[in-house]
XYZ file of C-alpha atoms in Angstrom:
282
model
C -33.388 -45.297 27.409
C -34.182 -41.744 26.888
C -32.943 -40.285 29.559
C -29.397 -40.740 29.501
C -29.584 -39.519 25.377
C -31.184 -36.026 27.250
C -28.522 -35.768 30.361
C -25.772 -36.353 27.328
C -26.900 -33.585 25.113
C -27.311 -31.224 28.172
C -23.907 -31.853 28.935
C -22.472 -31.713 25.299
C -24.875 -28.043 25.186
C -22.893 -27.164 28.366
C -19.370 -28.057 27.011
C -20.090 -26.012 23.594
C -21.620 -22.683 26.123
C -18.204 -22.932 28.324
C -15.843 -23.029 25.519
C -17.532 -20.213 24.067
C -17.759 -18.434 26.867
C -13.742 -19.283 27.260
C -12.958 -18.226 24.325
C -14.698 -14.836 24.283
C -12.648 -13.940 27.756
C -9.505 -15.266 26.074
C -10.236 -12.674 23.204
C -10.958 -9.980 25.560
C -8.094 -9.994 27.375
C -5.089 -11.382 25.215
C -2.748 -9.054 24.657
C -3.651 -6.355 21.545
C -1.708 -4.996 19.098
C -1.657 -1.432 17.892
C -5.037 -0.576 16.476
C -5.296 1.137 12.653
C -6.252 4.378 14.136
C -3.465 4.803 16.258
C -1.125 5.492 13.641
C -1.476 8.800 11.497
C -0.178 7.945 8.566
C 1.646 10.868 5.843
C 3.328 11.368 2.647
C 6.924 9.701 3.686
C 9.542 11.776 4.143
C 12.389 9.495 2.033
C 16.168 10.507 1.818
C 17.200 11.440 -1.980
C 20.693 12.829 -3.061
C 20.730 14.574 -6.253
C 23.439 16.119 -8.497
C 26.291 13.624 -7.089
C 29.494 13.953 -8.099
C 31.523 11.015 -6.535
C 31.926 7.946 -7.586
C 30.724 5.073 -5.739
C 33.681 4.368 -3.704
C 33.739 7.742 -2.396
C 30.412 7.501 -0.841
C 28.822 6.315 2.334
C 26.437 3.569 2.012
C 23.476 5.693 3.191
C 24.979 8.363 0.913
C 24.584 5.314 -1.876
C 21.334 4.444 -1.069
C 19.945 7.892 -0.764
C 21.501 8.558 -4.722
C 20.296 5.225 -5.856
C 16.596 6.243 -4.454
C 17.255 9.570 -6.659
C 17.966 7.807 -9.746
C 15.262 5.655 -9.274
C 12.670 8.229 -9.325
C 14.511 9.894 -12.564
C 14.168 6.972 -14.920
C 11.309 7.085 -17.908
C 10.446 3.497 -17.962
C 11.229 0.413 -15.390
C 9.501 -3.123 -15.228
C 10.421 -4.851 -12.050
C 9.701 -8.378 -10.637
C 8.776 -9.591 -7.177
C 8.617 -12.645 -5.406
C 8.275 -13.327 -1.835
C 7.326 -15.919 1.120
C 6.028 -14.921 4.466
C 6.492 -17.826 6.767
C 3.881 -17.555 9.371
C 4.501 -19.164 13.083
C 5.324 -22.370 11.449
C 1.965 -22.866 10.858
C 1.379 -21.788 7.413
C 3.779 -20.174 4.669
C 2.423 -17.107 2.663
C 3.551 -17.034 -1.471
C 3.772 -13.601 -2.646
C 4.707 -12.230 -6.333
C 4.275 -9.379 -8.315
C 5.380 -6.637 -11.008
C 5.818 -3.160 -11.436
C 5.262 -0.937 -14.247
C 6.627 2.256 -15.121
C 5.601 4.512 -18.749
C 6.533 8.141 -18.152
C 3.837 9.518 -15.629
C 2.101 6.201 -15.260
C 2.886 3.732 -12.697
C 1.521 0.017 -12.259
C 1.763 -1.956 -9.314
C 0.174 -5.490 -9.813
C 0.238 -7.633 -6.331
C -0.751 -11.791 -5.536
C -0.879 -13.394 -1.964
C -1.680 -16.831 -1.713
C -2.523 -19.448 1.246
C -4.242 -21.904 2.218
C -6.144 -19.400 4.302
C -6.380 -16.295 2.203
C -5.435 -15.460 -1.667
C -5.752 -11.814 -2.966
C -4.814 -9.901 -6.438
C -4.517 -6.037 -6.915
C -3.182 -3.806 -9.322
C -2.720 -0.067 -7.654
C -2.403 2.470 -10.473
C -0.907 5.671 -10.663
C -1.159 9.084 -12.472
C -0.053 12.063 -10.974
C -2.392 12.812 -8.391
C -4.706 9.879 -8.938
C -4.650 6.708 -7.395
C -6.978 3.603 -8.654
C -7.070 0.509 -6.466
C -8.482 -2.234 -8.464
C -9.013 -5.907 -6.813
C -9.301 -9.374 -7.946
C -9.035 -13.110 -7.859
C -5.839 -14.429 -5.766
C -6.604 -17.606 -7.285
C -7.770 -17.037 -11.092
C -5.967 -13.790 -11.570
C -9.210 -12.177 -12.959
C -10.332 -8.631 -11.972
C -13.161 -6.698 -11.159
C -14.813 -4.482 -14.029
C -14.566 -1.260 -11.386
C -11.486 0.217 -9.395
C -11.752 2.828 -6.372
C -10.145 5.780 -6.742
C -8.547 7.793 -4.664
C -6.906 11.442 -4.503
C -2.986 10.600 -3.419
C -2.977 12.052 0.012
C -5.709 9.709 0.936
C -4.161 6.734 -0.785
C -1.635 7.379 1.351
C -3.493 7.618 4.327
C -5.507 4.049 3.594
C -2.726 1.823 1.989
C 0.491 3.701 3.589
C 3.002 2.751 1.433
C 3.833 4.391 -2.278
C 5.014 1.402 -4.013
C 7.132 3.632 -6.202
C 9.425 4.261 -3.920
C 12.843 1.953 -3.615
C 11.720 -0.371 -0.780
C 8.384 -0.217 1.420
C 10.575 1.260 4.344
C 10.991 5.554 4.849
C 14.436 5.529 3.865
C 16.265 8.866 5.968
C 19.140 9.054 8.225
C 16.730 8.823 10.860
C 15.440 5.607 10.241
C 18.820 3.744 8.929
C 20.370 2.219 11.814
C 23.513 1.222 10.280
C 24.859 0.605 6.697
C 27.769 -0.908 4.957
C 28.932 -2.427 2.449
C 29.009 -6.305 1.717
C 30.747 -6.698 -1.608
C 31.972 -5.216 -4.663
C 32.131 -7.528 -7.488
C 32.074 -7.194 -11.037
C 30.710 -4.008 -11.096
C 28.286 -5.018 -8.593
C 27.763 -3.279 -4.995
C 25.449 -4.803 -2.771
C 24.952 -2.952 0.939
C 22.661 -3.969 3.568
C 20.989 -1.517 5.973
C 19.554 -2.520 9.365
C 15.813 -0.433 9.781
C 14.474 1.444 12.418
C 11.605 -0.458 13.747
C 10.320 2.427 15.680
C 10.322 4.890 12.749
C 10.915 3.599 9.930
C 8.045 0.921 9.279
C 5.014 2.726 10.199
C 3.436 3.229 6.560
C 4.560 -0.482 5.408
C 2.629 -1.950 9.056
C -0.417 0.169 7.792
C -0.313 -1.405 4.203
C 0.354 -4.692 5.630
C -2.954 -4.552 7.737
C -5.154 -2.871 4.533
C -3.427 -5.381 1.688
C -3.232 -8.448 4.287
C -6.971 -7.714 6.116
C -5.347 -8.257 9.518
C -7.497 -6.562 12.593
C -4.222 -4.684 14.052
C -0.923 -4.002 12.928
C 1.438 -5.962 13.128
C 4.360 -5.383 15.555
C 7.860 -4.993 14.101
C 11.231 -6.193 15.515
C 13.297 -6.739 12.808
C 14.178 -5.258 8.997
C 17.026 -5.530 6.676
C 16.782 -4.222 3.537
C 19.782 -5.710 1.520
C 20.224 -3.561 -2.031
C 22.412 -4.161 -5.004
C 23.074 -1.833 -7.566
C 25.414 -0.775 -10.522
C 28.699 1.406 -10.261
C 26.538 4.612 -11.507
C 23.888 3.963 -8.604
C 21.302 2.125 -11.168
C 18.986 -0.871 -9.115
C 19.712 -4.042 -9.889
C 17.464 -5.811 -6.966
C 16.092 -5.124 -3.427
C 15.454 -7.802 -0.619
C 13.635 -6.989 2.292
C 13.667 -9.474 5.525
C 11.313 -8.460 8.349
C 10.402 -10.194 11.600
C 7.197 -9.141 13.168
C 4.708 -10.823 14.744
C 0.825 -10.783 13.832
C -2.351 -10.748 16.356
C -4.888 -12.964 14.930
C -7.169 -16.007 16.619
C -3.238 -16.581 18.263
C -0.324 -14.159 17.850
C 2.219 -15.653 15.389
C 5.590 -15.030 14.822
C 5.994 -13.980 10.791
C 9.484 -14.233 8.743
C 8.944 -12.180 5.339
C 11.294 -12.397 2.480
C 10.585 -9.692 -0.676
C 12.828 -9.422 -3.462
C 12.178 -7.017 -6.150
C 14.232 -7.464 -9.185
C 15.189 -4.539 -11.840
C 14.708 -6.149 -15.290
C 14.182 -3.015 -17.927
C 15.341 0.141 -16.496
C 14.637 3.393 -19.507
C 13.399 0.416 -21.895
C 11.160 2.064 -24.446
C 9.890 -1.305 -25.187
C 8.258 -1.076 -21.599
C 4.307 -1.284 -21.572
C 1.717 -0.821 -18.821
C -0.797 -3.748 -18.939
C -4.340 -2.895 -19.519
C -3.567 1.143 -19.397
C -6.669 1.477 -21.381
C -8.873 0.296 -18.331
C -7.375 2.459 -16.171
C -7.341 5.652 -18.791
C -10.938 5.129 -18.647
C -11.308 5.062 -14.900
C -9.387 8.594 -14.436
């Protein structure tokens, strides 16, 4: 009686050993993404138009978006909201929200991903040349006590994108594909820009891998960025649709949808959350 229990284990021992063994030469040889340390990753080099003189109408949509990217920088005070869903492969769907602060020099970037595989918080801080990175709870929105802190150059070089900018994209002639204009309504203009996936996405793939702990970057193939604003170039929101895919235990196919939406622009009323922490980590 107890030798067919011994032959079964044996052979249940030898199933587990071969699908291990399977799986280790499926990892090995599946096809890889680009690796982190591939990609060198620099201060972006955005597009911005200052001193305009023509009105809207008068200008090219990249001419519009490069102005609107000017302004942006210019205001004293913005609060901004952002909500997003990555759907991932069919598999899974990825919720992400968030806000942004601006007070004079001080700039607050406060992030949430949630799945049913992975939730993260951060808040990324800014002052001049200081960066602090502070992480948390995806699920209970509390934070740690501590934040790291970096010099901006090597924020830059870690997280890739500046999240002050107008979209996550390096926004130059270079990297616009095409541009134009989709309607003009009630004071209203609302363009859409098709990316260069070559050149343009580098420092969002490399914030993407830090923020989303993926082992490679992902590989682009699409981005729109679709961007209303007022007559006098002011933002009034900012959508971003990308198509990538993602290598992870299987390479997925990702849709991502971000829209950031301009609430307060040069509102005195506007506050940074918890500035005090963050005065104290400088």
């Amino acid at each position: 009686m107890k030798k067919p229990l011994k032959i079964t284990l044996i052979s249940v021992l030898a199933f587990v050993l071969l699908a291990v063994a399977g799986f280790s030469v499926y990892l090995a040889v599946r096809p890889k993404g680009q690796s982190r340390d591939e990609v060198d990753i620099k201060p972006s080099e955005q597009t911005y138009i200052d001193g305009n003189t023509k009105n809207i109408a008068e200008c090219t949509p990249n001419e519009c978006l490069f102005i609107l990217a000017s302004n942006l920088k210019k205001t004293t005070s913005y609060h901004t909201t952002i909500k997003g869903e990555v759907n991932a492969g069919g598999i899974y769907k990825q919720e992400i929200s968030g806000e942004k602060f601006k007070k004079g020099g001080d700039s607050l970037y406060v992030s949430s991903s949630k799945s049913v595989l992975k939730s993260t918080a951060d808040q990324i801080f800014i002052e001049n040349d200081t960066v602090l990175v502070r992480h948390g709870n995806g699920n209970t929105g509390v934070y740690e006590d501590t934040a790291e802190k970096f010099t901006y150059g090597d924020y830059v070089k870690e997280y890739g994108t500046d999240f002050r900018e107008l979209s996550n994209y390096e926004l130059n002639e270079k990297n616009i594909v095409s541009g134009e204009l989709l309607s003009a309504e009630n004071g209203v203009y609302t363009f859409t820009y098709e990316i260069n996936v070559q050149t343009g996405v580098d420092a969002y793939r490399v914030n993407m891998y830090k923020m989303g702990g993926l082992t490679e970057l992902p590989t682009f193939t699409k981005s729109t960025l679709t961007v209303s604003m007022t007559a006098d170039f002011m933002p009034i929101s900012v959508t971003q649709i990308d198509e990538y895919s993602i290598n992870m235990i299987l390479t997925l196919s990702c849709v991502s949808t971000l829209t950031e939406t301009f609430e307060r622009i040069d509102d005195v009323s506007v506050s940074i959350p918890e500035l005090e922490f963050f005065k104290s980590k400088m």
